[in-house]
PDB file of C-alpha atoms in Angstrom:
ATOM      1  CA  ILE H   1       3.795 -29.538  23.196  1.00  0.00           C
ATOM      2  CA  ALA H   2       3.746 -30.625  26.727  1.00  0.00           C
ATOM      3  CA  ARG H   3       5.760 -33.685  25.750  1.00  0.00           C
ATOM      4  CA  LEU H   4       8.334 -31.190  23.781  1.00  0.00           C
ATOM      5  CA  ASN H   5      12.142 -31.341  25.029  1.00  0.00           C
ATOM      6  CA  TYR H   6      12.150 -27.321  25.657  1.00  0.00           C
ATOM      7  CA  ASP H   7      13.768 -25.097  27.932  1.00  0.00           C
ATOM      8  CA  HIS H   8      10.669 -22.312  27.725  1.00  0.00           C
ATOM      9  CA  CYS H   9       7.609 -22.189  26.542  1.00  0.00           C
ATOM     10  CA  VAL H  10       6.337 -18.230  25.447  1.00  0.00           C
ATOM     11  CA  ALA H  11       2.560 -17.888  24.968  1.00  0.00           C
ATOM     12  CA  VAL H  12       0.867 -14.422  23.694  1.00  0.00           C
ATOM     13  CA  SER H  13      -1.276 -13.817  26.316  1.00  0.00           C
ATOM     14  CA  GLN H  14      -2.179 -15.247  30.401  1.00  0.00           C
ATOM     15  CA  ALA H  15      -4.908 -16.493  28.544  1.00  0.00           C
ATOM     16  CA  THR H  16      -3.300 -18.664  26.634  1.00  0.00           C
ATOM     17  CA  LEU H  17      -0.841 -19.567  28.872  1.00  0.00           C
ATOM     18  CA  SER H  18      -3.604 -20.372  31.185  1.00  0.00           C
ATOM     19  CA  ASP H  19      -5.071 -23.168  28.501  1.00  0.00           C
ATOM     20  CA  LEU H  20      -0.988 -24.488  27.735  1.00  0.00           C
ATOM     21  CA  VAL H  21      -1.028 -25.325  31.668  1.00  0.00           C
ATOM     22  CA  LYS H  22      -3.814 -27.332  31.140  1.00  0.00           C
ATOM     23  CA  ILE H  23      -2.162 -29.604  28.971  1.00  0.00           C
ATOM     24  CA  GLY H  24       1.130 -30.189  31.052  1.00  0.00           C
ATOM     25  CA  ILE H  25       2.947 -27.340  30.719  1.00  0.00           C
ATOM     26  CA  ASP H  26       5.543 -26.600  33.132  1.00  0.00           C
ATOM     27  CA  GLU H  27       4.260 -22.708  34.185  1.00  0.00           C
ATOM     28  CA  SER H  28       8.039 -22.472  35.829  1.00  0.00           C
ATOM     29  CA  LYS H  29       9.384 -22.666  32.634  1.00  0.00           C
ATOM     30  CA  ALA H  30       7.041 -20.164  30.789  1.00  0.00           C
ATOM     31  CA  SER H  31       6.033 -16.980  30.019  1.00  0.00           C
ATOM     32  CA  VAL H  32       3.885 -14.101  28.451  1.00  0.00           C
ATOM     33  CA  ILE H  33       5.024 -12.121  25.741  1.00  0.00           C
ATOM     34  CA  TYR H  34       2.665 -10.329  24.073  1.00  0.00           C
ATOM     35  CA  TRP H  35       2.337  -9.845  20.278  1.00  0.00           C
ATOM     36  CA  GLY H  36       2.771  -6.194  18.291  1.00  0.00           C
ATOM     37  CA  VAL H  37       0.299  -3.877  16.915  1.00  0.00           C
ATOM     38  CA  ASP H  38       1.661  -2.552  13.371  1.00  0.00           C
ATOM     39  CA  GLU H  39       1.923   0.819  13.887  1.00  0.00           C
ATOM     40  CA  VAL H  40       0.051   2.060  10.966  1.00  0.00           C
ATOM     41  CA  PHE H  41      -3.089   1.327  13.447  1.00  0.00           C
ATOM     42  CA  SER H  42      -2.739   4.349  15.599  1.00  0.00           C
ATOM     43  CA  LYS H  43      -5.517   7.333  16.381  1.00  0.00           C
ATOM     44  CA  ASP H  44      -3.537   9.780  14.251  1.00  0.00           C
ATOM     45  CA  SER H  45      -3.886   8.117  11.179  1.00  0.00           C
ATOM     46  CA  HIS H  46      -5.601   9.475   8.266  1.00  0.00           C
ATOM     47  CA  MET H  47      -9.255   9.607   9.057  1.00  0.00           C
ATOM     48  CA  GLY H  48     -10.443   8.722   5.264  1.00  0.00           C
ATOM     49  CA  ASP H  49     -13.036  10.123   2.944  1.00  0.00           C
ATOM     50  CA  MET H  50     -16.120   8.176   3.398  1.00  0.00           C
ATOM     51  CA  LEU H  51     -15.833   6.530  -0.128  1.00  0.00           C
ATOM     52  CA  LEU H  52     -16.715   3.319   0.496  1.00  0.00           C
ATOM     53  CA  ARG H  53     -19.548   4.361   2.471  1.00  0.00           C
ATOM     54  CA  GLN H  54     -20.627   6.435  -0.837  1.00  0.00           C
ATOM     55  CA  GLN H  55     -19.685   3.183  -3.013  1.00  0.00           C
ATOM     56  CA  LEU H  56     -21.922   0.893  -1.085  1.00  0.00           C
ATOM     57  CA  GLN H  57     -24.577   3.404  -0.763  1.00  0.00           C
ATOM     58  CA  ILE H  58     -24.397   3.755   2.778  1.00  0.00           C
ATOM     59  CA  PRO H  59     -26.027   7.044   4.070  1.00  0.00           C
ATOM     60  CA  SER H  60     -23.584   9.103   6.323  1.00  0.00           C
ATOM     61  CA  ASP H  61     -26.110   9.191   9.148  1.00  0.00           C
ATOM     62  CA  SER H  62     -26.361   5.531   9.326  1.00  0.00           C
ATOM     63  CA  PHE H  63     -24.723   3.674  12.027  1.00  0.00           C
ATOM     64  CA  LEU H  64     -22.041   1.641  10.347  1.00  0.00           C
ATOM     65  CA  TYR H  65     -20.610  -1.568  12.502  1.00  0.00           C
ATOM     66  CA  VAL H  66     -17.500  -3.504  10.895  1.00  0.00           C
ATOM     67  CA  TYR H  67     -16.312  -7.300  11.560  1.00  0.00           C
ATOM     68  CA  PHE H  68     -12.858  -7.872   9.979  1.00  0.00           C
ATOM     69  CA  GLY H  69     -11.117 -10.639   9.185  1.00  0.00           C
ATOM     70  CA  ARG H  70     -11.476 -14.029   7.984  1.00  0.00           C
ATOM     71  CA  PRO H  71     -14.362 -16.324   7.997  1.00  0.00           C
ATOM     72  CA  GLY H  72     -13.148 -19.399  10.517  1.00  0.00           C
ATOM     73  CA  VAL H  73     -14.860 -21.855  12.576  1.00  0.00           C
ATOM     74  CA  THR H  74     -13.715 -19.873  15.588  1.00  0.00           C
ATOM     75  CA  LYS H  75     -14.795 -16.002  14.801  1.00  0.00           C
ATOM     76  CA  GLY H  76     -18.393 -15.939  15.635  1.00  0.00           C
ATOM     77  CA  VAL H  77     -19.186 -14.511  12.099  1.00  0.00           C
ATOM     78  CA  ASP H  78     -21.993 -16.536  11.202  1.00  0.00           C
ATOM     79  CA  LEU H  79     -23.725 -15.308  14.801  1.00  0.00           C
ATOM     80  CA  LEU H  80     -22.716 -11.500  13.729  1.00  0.00           C
ATOM     81  CA  VAL H  81     -24.601 -11.791  10.599  1.00  0.00           C
ATOM     82  CA  GLU H  82     -27.713 -13.713  12.532  1.00  0.00           C
ATOM     83  CA  ALA H  83     -27.247 -10.549  15.197  1.00  0.00           C
ATOM     84  CA  ALA H  84     -27.582  -8.164  12.379  1.00  0.00           C
ATOM     85  CA  ARG H  85     -31.328  -9.438  11.726  1.00  0.00           C
ATOM     86  CA  GLU H  86     -32.574  -8.256  15.034  1.00  0.00           C
ATOM     87  CA  ILE H  87     -30.478  -4.820  14.925  1.00  0.00           C
ATOM     88  CA  ASN H  88     -31.417  -3.568  11.660  1.00  0.00           C
ATOM     89  CA  GLN H  89     -34.909  -4.047  12.993  1.00  0.00           C
ATOM     90  CA  ARG H  90     -34.077  -1.955  15.717  1.00  0.00           C
ATOM     91  CA  ILE H  91     -32.140   0.062  14.290  1.00  0.00           C
ATOM     92  CA  PRO H  92     -33.426   1.036  10.660  1.00  0.00           C
ATOM     93  CA  ASN H  93     -30.767   2.881   9.264  1.00  0.00           C
ATOM     94  CA  SER H  94     -27.891   0.505  10.674  1.00  0.00           C
ATOM     95  CA  HIS H  95     -25.547  -1.251   8.340  1.00  0.00           C
ATOM     96  CA  LEU H  96     -22.855  -4.350   8.940  1.00  0.00           C
ATOM     97  CA  MET H  97     -19.879  -4.095   6.838  1.00  0.00           C
ATOM     98  CA  LEU H  98     -18.029  -7.853   6.718  1.00  0.00           C
ATOM     99  CA  ILE H  99     -14.130  -6.923   5.355  1.00  0.00           C
ATOM    100  CA  LEU H 100     -13.707 -11.070   5.014  1.00  0.00           C
ATOM    101  CA  GLY H 101     -11.551 -12.998   3.338  1.00  0.00           C
ATOM    102  CA  LYS H 102     -12.520 -15.962   1.113  1.00  0.00           C
ATOM    103  CA  GLU H 103     -10.707 -18.430   3.170  1.00  0.00           C
ATOM    104  CA  PRO H 104     -12.002 -21.071   4.508  1.00  0.00           C
ATOM    105  CA  HIS H 105     -13.952 -20.764   1.366  1.00  0.00           C
ATOM    106  CA  ASN H 106     -16.729 -23.174   2.377  1.00  0.00           C
ATOM    107  CA  LEU H 107     -17.370 -20.859   5.469  1.00  0.00           C
ATOM    108  CA  TYR H 108     -16.866 -17.793   3.152  1.00  0.00           C
ATOM    109  CA  LEU H 109     -20.059 -19.349   0.750  1.00  0.00           C
ATOM    110  CA  ALA H 110     -21.965 -20.397   3.662  1.00  0.00           C
ATOM    111  CA  ILE H 111     -21.798 -16.654   5.444  1.00  0.00           C
ATOM    112  CA  CYS H 112     -22.863 -15.392   1.684  1.00  0.00           C
ATOM    113  CA  GLN H 113     -25.527 -18.048   1.663  1.00  0.00           C
ATOM    114  CA  ARG H 114     -26.957 -16.736   5.122  1.00  0.00           C
ATOM    115  CA  ILE H 115     -26.969 -13.101   4.163  1.00  0.00           C
ATOM    116  CA  LYS H 116     -29.268 -13.890   1.138  1.00  0.00           C
ATOM    117  CA  GLU H 117     -31.591 -16.855   3.257  1.00  0.00           C
ATOM    118  CA  LEU H 118     -32.062 -13.739   5.935  1.00  0.00           C
ATOM    119  CA  ASN H 119     -32.911 -10.976   2.935  1.00  0.00           C
ATOM    120  CA  LEU H 120     -29.999  -8.969   4.077  1.00  0.00           C
ATOM    121  CA  ARG H 121     -28.272  -7.822   1.189  1.00  0.00           C
ATOM    122  CA  ALA H 122     -29.534  -4.189   1.654  1.00  0.00           C
ATOM    123  CA  THR H 123     -27.790  -3.955   4.852  1.00  0.00           C
ATOM    124  CA  VAL H 124     -25.065  -6.632   5.400  1.00  0.00           C
ATOM    125  CA  HIS H 125     -22.232  -5.405   2.473  1.00  0.00           C
ATOM    126  CA  LEU H 126     -19.399  -7.951   2.087  1.00  0.00           C
ATOM    127  CA  VAL H 127     -16.428  -6.634   1.369  1.00  0.00           C
ATOM    128  CA  PRO H 128     -13.005  -7.980  -0.265  1.00  0.00           C
ATOM    129  CA  SER H 129     -10.015  -8.137   2.114  1.00  0.00           C
ATOM    130  CA  ALA H 130      -7.971  -4.992   1.834  1.00  0.00           C
ATOM    131  CA  SER H 131      -4.965  -5.171  -0.687  1.00  0.00           C
ATOM    132  CA  SER H 132      -2.511  -3.220   2.212  1.00  0.00           C
ATOM    133  CA  ARG H 133      -2.804  -2.261   6.246  1.00  0.00           C
ATOM    134  CA  VAL H 134      -3.012   1.023   4.756  1.00  0.00           C
ATOM    135  CA  GLU H 135      -6.137   0.427   3.339  1.00  0.00           C
ATOM    136  CA  LEU H 136      -7.334  -1.835   6.076  1.00  0.00           C
ATOM    137  CA  VAL H 137      -7.687   1.391   8.008  1.00  0.00           C
ATOM    138  CA  GLU H 138      -8.785   3.556   5.726  1.00  0.00           C
ATOM    139  CA  MET H 139     -11.665   1.684   5.442  1.00  0.00           C
ATOM    140  CA  LEU H 140     -12.264   0.937   9.353  1.00  0.00           C
ATOM    141  CA  ARG H 141     -11.956   4.669   9.732  1.00  0.00           C
ATOM    142  CA  GLU H 142     -15.386   4.945   8.288  1.00  0.00           C
ATOM    143  CA  ALA H 143     -17.021   2.626  10.738  1.00  0.00           C
ATOM    144  CA  ASN H 144     -18.991   3.563  14.241  1.00  0.00           C
ATOM    145  CA  CYS H 145     -18.049   0.335  15.821  1.00  0.00           C
ATOM    146  CA  ILE H 146     -15.912  -2.955  15.506  1.00  0.00           C
ATOM    147  CA  VAL H 147     -17.326  -6.130  16.489  1.00  0.00           C
ATOM    148  CA  VAL H 148     -15.252  -9.109  17.318  1.00  0.00           C
ATOM    149  CA  PRO H 149     -17.665 -12.011  17.792  1.00  0.00           C
ATOM    150  CA  SER H 150     -15.219 -14.742  18.582  1.00  0.00           C
ATOM    151  CA  VAL H 151     -16.125 -17.855  20.307  1.00  0.00           C
ATOM    152  CA  THR H 152     -12.106 -17.960  21.371  1.00  0.00           C
ATOM    153  CA  GLU H 153      -9.083 -16.113  21.015  1.00  0.00           C
ATOM    154  CA  GLY H 154      -5.391 -16.737  21.496  1.00  0.00           C
ATOM    155  CA  PHE H 155      -4.370 -13.201  21.615  1.00  0.00           C
ATOM    156  CA  GLY H 156      -6.938 -11.040  19.357  1.00  0.00           C
ATOM    157  CA  PHE H 157      -5.460  -8.881  16.667  1.00  0.00           C
ATOM    158  CA  THR H 158      -8.686  -7.280  15.377  1.00  0.00           C
ATOM    159  CA  THR H 159      -9.179  -6.235  19.083  1.00  0.00           C
ATOM    160  CA  ALA H 160      -5.944  -4.970  19.505  1.00  0.00           C
ATOM    161  CA  GLU H 161      -5.594  -3.010  15.899  1.00  0.00           C
ATOM    162  CA  ALA H 162      -8.968  -1.166  16.347  1.00  0.00           C
ATOM    163  CA  CYS H 163      -8.135  -0.267  20.022  1.00  0.00           C
ATOM    164  CA  ALA H 164      -5.253   1.138  18.729  1.00  0.00           C
ATOM    165  CA  LEU H 165      -7.346   3.082  16.044  1.00  0.00           C
ATOM    166  CA  ASP H 166      -9.372   4.658  18.900  1.00  0.00           C
ATOM    167  CA  ILE H 167     -12.572   2.844  17.459  1.00  0.00           C
ATOM    168  CA  PRO H 168     -15.303   1.824  19.849  1.00  0.00           C
ATOM    169  CA  VAL H 169     -15.508  -2.022  20.211  1.00  0.00           C
ATOM    170  CA  VAL H 170     -18.125  -4.446  21.261  1.00  0.00           C
ATOM    171  CA  ALA H 171     -15.924  -7.820  21.547  1.00  0.00           C
ATOM    172  CA  THR H 172     -16.981 -11.338  23.425  1.00  0.00           C
ATOM    173  CA  ARG H 173     -15.684 -11.711  26.695  1.00  0.00           C
ATOM    174  CA  THR H 174     -13.117 -14.895  25.526  1.00  0.00           C
ATOM    175  CA  GLY H 175      -9.762 -15.885  25.539  1.00  0.00           C
ATOM    176  CA  ALA H 176      -6.973 -12.925  25.357  1.00  0.00           C
ATOM    177  CA  ILE H 177      -9.401 -10.514  24.418  1.00  0.00           C
ATOM    178  CA  PRO H 178     -10.270  -8.864  27.963  1.00  0.00           C
ATOM    179  CA  GLU H 179      -6.503  -8.789  28.011  1.00  0.00           C
ATOM    180  CA  VAL H 180      -5.668  -6.667  25.123  1.00  0.00           C
ATOM    181  CA  ILE H 181      -9.423  -4.455  25.023  1.00  0.00           C
ATOM    182  CA  SER H 182      -8.910  -1.090  25.727  1.00  0.00           C
ATOM    183  CA  GLY H 183     -10.683   2.619  25.222  1.00  0.00           C
ATOM    184  CA  ARG H 184     -14.210   2.605  24.320  1.00  0.00           C
ATOM    185  CA  HIS H 185     -15.348  -0.658  24.037  1.00  0.00           C
ATOM    186  CA  LEU H 186     -18.034  -3.049  25.631  1.00  0.00           C
ATOM    187  CA  LEU H 187     -17.264  -7.355  26.202  1.00  0.00           C
ATOM    188  CA  VAL H 188     -20.476  -9.505  25.783  1.00  0.00           C
ATOM    189  CA  LYS H 189     -20.899 -13.143  26.636  1.00  0.00           C
ATOM    190  CA  PRO H 190     -19.591 -15.308  23.434  1.00  0.00           C
ATOM    191  CA  GLY H 191     -21.133 -17.382  21.485  1.00  0.00           C
ATOM    192  CA  HIS H 192     -24.761 -15.588  22.093  1.00  0.00           C
ATOM    193  CA  ILE H 193     -26.609 -13.978  19.407  1.00  0.00           C
ATOM    194  CA  HIS H 194     -28.467 -11.787  21.995  1.00  0.00           C
ATOM    195  CA  ALA H 195     -25.463 -10.401  23.689  1.00  0.00           C
ATOM    196  CA  LEU H 196     -24.070  -9.355  20.216  1.00  0.00           C
ATOM    197  CA  VAL H 197     -27.382  -7.317  19.332  1.00  0.00           C
ATOM    198  CA  GLU H 198     -27.319  -5.807  22.946  1.00  0.00           C
ATOM    199  CA  GLY H 199     -23.675  -4.809  22.603  1.00  0.00           C
ATOM    200  CA  VAL H 200     -24.367  -3.152  19.409  1.00  0.00           C
ATOM    201  CA  LEU H 201     -27.460  -1.706  20.325  1.00  0.00           C
ATOM    202  CA  ARG H 202     -25.392   0.058  23.338  1.00  0.00           C
ATOM    203  CA  ALA H 203     -22.462   1.127  20.981  1.00  0.00           C
ATOM    204  CA  ALA H 204     -25.166   3.001  18.741  1.00  0.00           C
ATOM    205  CA  ARG H 205     -26.464   4.563  21.884  1.00  0.00           C
ATOM    206  CA  GLY H 206     -22.359   5.618  22.793  1.00  0.00           C
ATOM    207  CA  ASP H 207     -23.139   3.606  25.982  1.00  0.00           C
ATOM    208  CA  TYR H 208     -19.504   2.330  26.490  1.00  0.00           C
ATOM    209  CA  ASP H 209     -17.223   1.254  29.624  1.00  0.00           C
ATOM    210  CA  TYR H 210     -13.429   2.654  29.283  1.00  0.00           C
ATOM    211  CA  THR H 211     -10.164   1.572  30.361  1.00  0.00           C
ATOM    212  CA  SER H 212      -6.819   3.132  29.949  1.00  0.00           C
ATOM    213  CA  PRO H 213      -5.469   2.581  26.228  1.00  0.00           C
ATOM    214  CA  LYS H 214      -3.042  -0.196  25.843  1.00  0.00           C
ATOM    215  CA  GLN H 215       0.087  -0.297  24.087  1.00  0.00           C
ATOM    216  CA  PHE H 216       0.910  -3.217  21.596  1.00  0.00           C
ATOM    217  CA  HIS H 217       4.274  -2.319  19.967  1.00  0.00           C
ATOM    218  CA  TRP H 218       6.358  -5.139  18.318  1.00  0.00           C
ATOM    219  CA  GLN H 219       9.875  -3.344  19.759  1.00  0.00           C
ATOM    220  CA  MET H 220       8.700  -4.386  23.190  1.00  0.00           C
ATOM    221  CA  THR H 221       8.068  -7.804  21.739  1.00  0.00           C
ATOM    222  CA  LEU H 222      11.525  -7.710  20.158  1.00  0.00           C
ATOM    223  CA  THR H 223      13.476  -6.605  23.289  1.00  0.00           C
ATOM    224  CA  ALA H 224      11.002  -8.926  25.482  1.00  0.00           C
ATOM    225  CA  TYR H 225      12.183 -11.839  23.494  1.00  0.00           C
ATOM    226  CA  GLU H 226      15.215 -10.771  23.568  1.00  0.00           C
ATOM    227  CA  GLN H 227      15.514 -10.229  27.412  1.00  0.00           C
ATOM    228  CA  LEU H 228      14.025 -13.925  27.915  1.00  0.00           C
ATOM    229  CA  TYR H 229      16.585 -15.771  25.284  1.00  0.00           C
ATOM    230  CA  GLU H 230      19.840 -14.045  27.346  1.00  0.00           C
ATOM    231  CA  ARG H 231      18.542 -15.730  30.465  1.00  0.00           C
ATOM    232  CA  VAL H 232      17.139 -19.049  28.914  1.00  0.00           C
ATOM    233  CA  SER H 233      20.417 -19.595  27.413  1.00  0.00           C
ATOM    234  CA  HIS H 234      23.019 -18.536  30.203  1.00  0.00           C
ATOM    235  CA  SER H 235      20.895 -21.037  32.335  1.00  0.00           C
ATOM    236  CA  VAL H 236      21.830 -23.894  29.204  1.00  0.00           C
ATOM    237  CA  SER H 237      25.445 -24.630  29.088  1.00  0.00           C
ATOM    238  CA  GLY H 238      26.781 -23.884  25.594  1.00  0.00           C
ATOM    239  CA  ARG H 239      23.760 -22.674  23.853  1.00  0.00           C
ATOM    240  CA  PRO H 240      24.774 -20.734  21.345  1.00  0.00           C
ATOM    241  CA  LEU H 241      23.137 -16.906  21.616  1.00  0.00           C
ATOM    242  CA  MET H 242      21.653 -17.109  17.753  1.00  0.00           C
ATOM    243  CA  LEU H 243      18.485 -15.987  18.018  1.00  0.00           C
ATOM    244  CA  ARG H 244      20.122 -12.805  19.934  1.00  0.00           C
ATOM    245  CA  GLU H 245      21.969 -11.980  16.758  1.00  0.00           C
ATOM    246  CA  SER H 246      18.449 -12.528  14.545  1.00  0.00           C
ATOM    247  CA  LEU H 247      16.320 -10.397  16.857  1.00  0.00           C
ATOM    248  CA  LYS H 248      18.885  -7.629  16.630  1.00  0.00           C
ATOM    249  CA  ARG H 249      18.849  -7.948  12.592  1.00  0.00           C
ATOM    250  CA  ILE H 250      14.818  -7.898  12.934  1.00  0.00           C
ATOM    251  CA  SER H 251      14.760  -4.955  15.301  1.00  0.00           C
ATOM    252  CA  ARG H 252      17.143  -2.711  13.004  1.00  0.00           C
ATOM    253  CA  LEU H 253      14.671  -3.250  10.426  1.00  0.00           C
ATOM    254  CA  SER H 254      11.477  -2.902  12.075  1.00  0.00           C
TER     255      SER H 254
END
């Protein structure tokens, strides 16, 4: 990337910018513009009817912690499954729900196999990805907390989305996660099973840290890009302002 003939580089977080600078990006020609979170992820969204708990035969008084996303190598789902064994021993009425995509398929199959090997199929529930964001929100509303066990994150959509829903979050202290996390939350050491165990145990006790909610709106993202393009285009002679018009059209559609 650093070898490209660029006028300006945009990173989606301070953590990502730091990584780019390490590989040679000129920090004086770079900015941070955070991504936005879909408006359906709101603390005022529908609470749901606990139907998924009923379908999975999870008692209403059980402690339900949830992961949602894909089984990528940096997502730490394998670590969370390992942690679930000890969590179940220490919180007998706990259940883990994995709202898990099936790609990469080999990693998905590995997760399924490990759940079987650990004899966790009664308390670790694999659920297909939601068909819409509205359905996903309804599923997440049934959780007592969301767990984000990532090894690294460039932005951290799942963290930002869960926080926007005002659901408690246990997440790893890595990449951009500390930048986007807010509300009731716990940050734990990345890449460590025991850290995830202790984080979920604290969550079950209601022992969270708290910071004021952070806002990530797409309109703010679009405005920031438009302002940046105006500034950069004026510094480069003869540069057409096509992007500005494109951003305006996107803004009207959002």
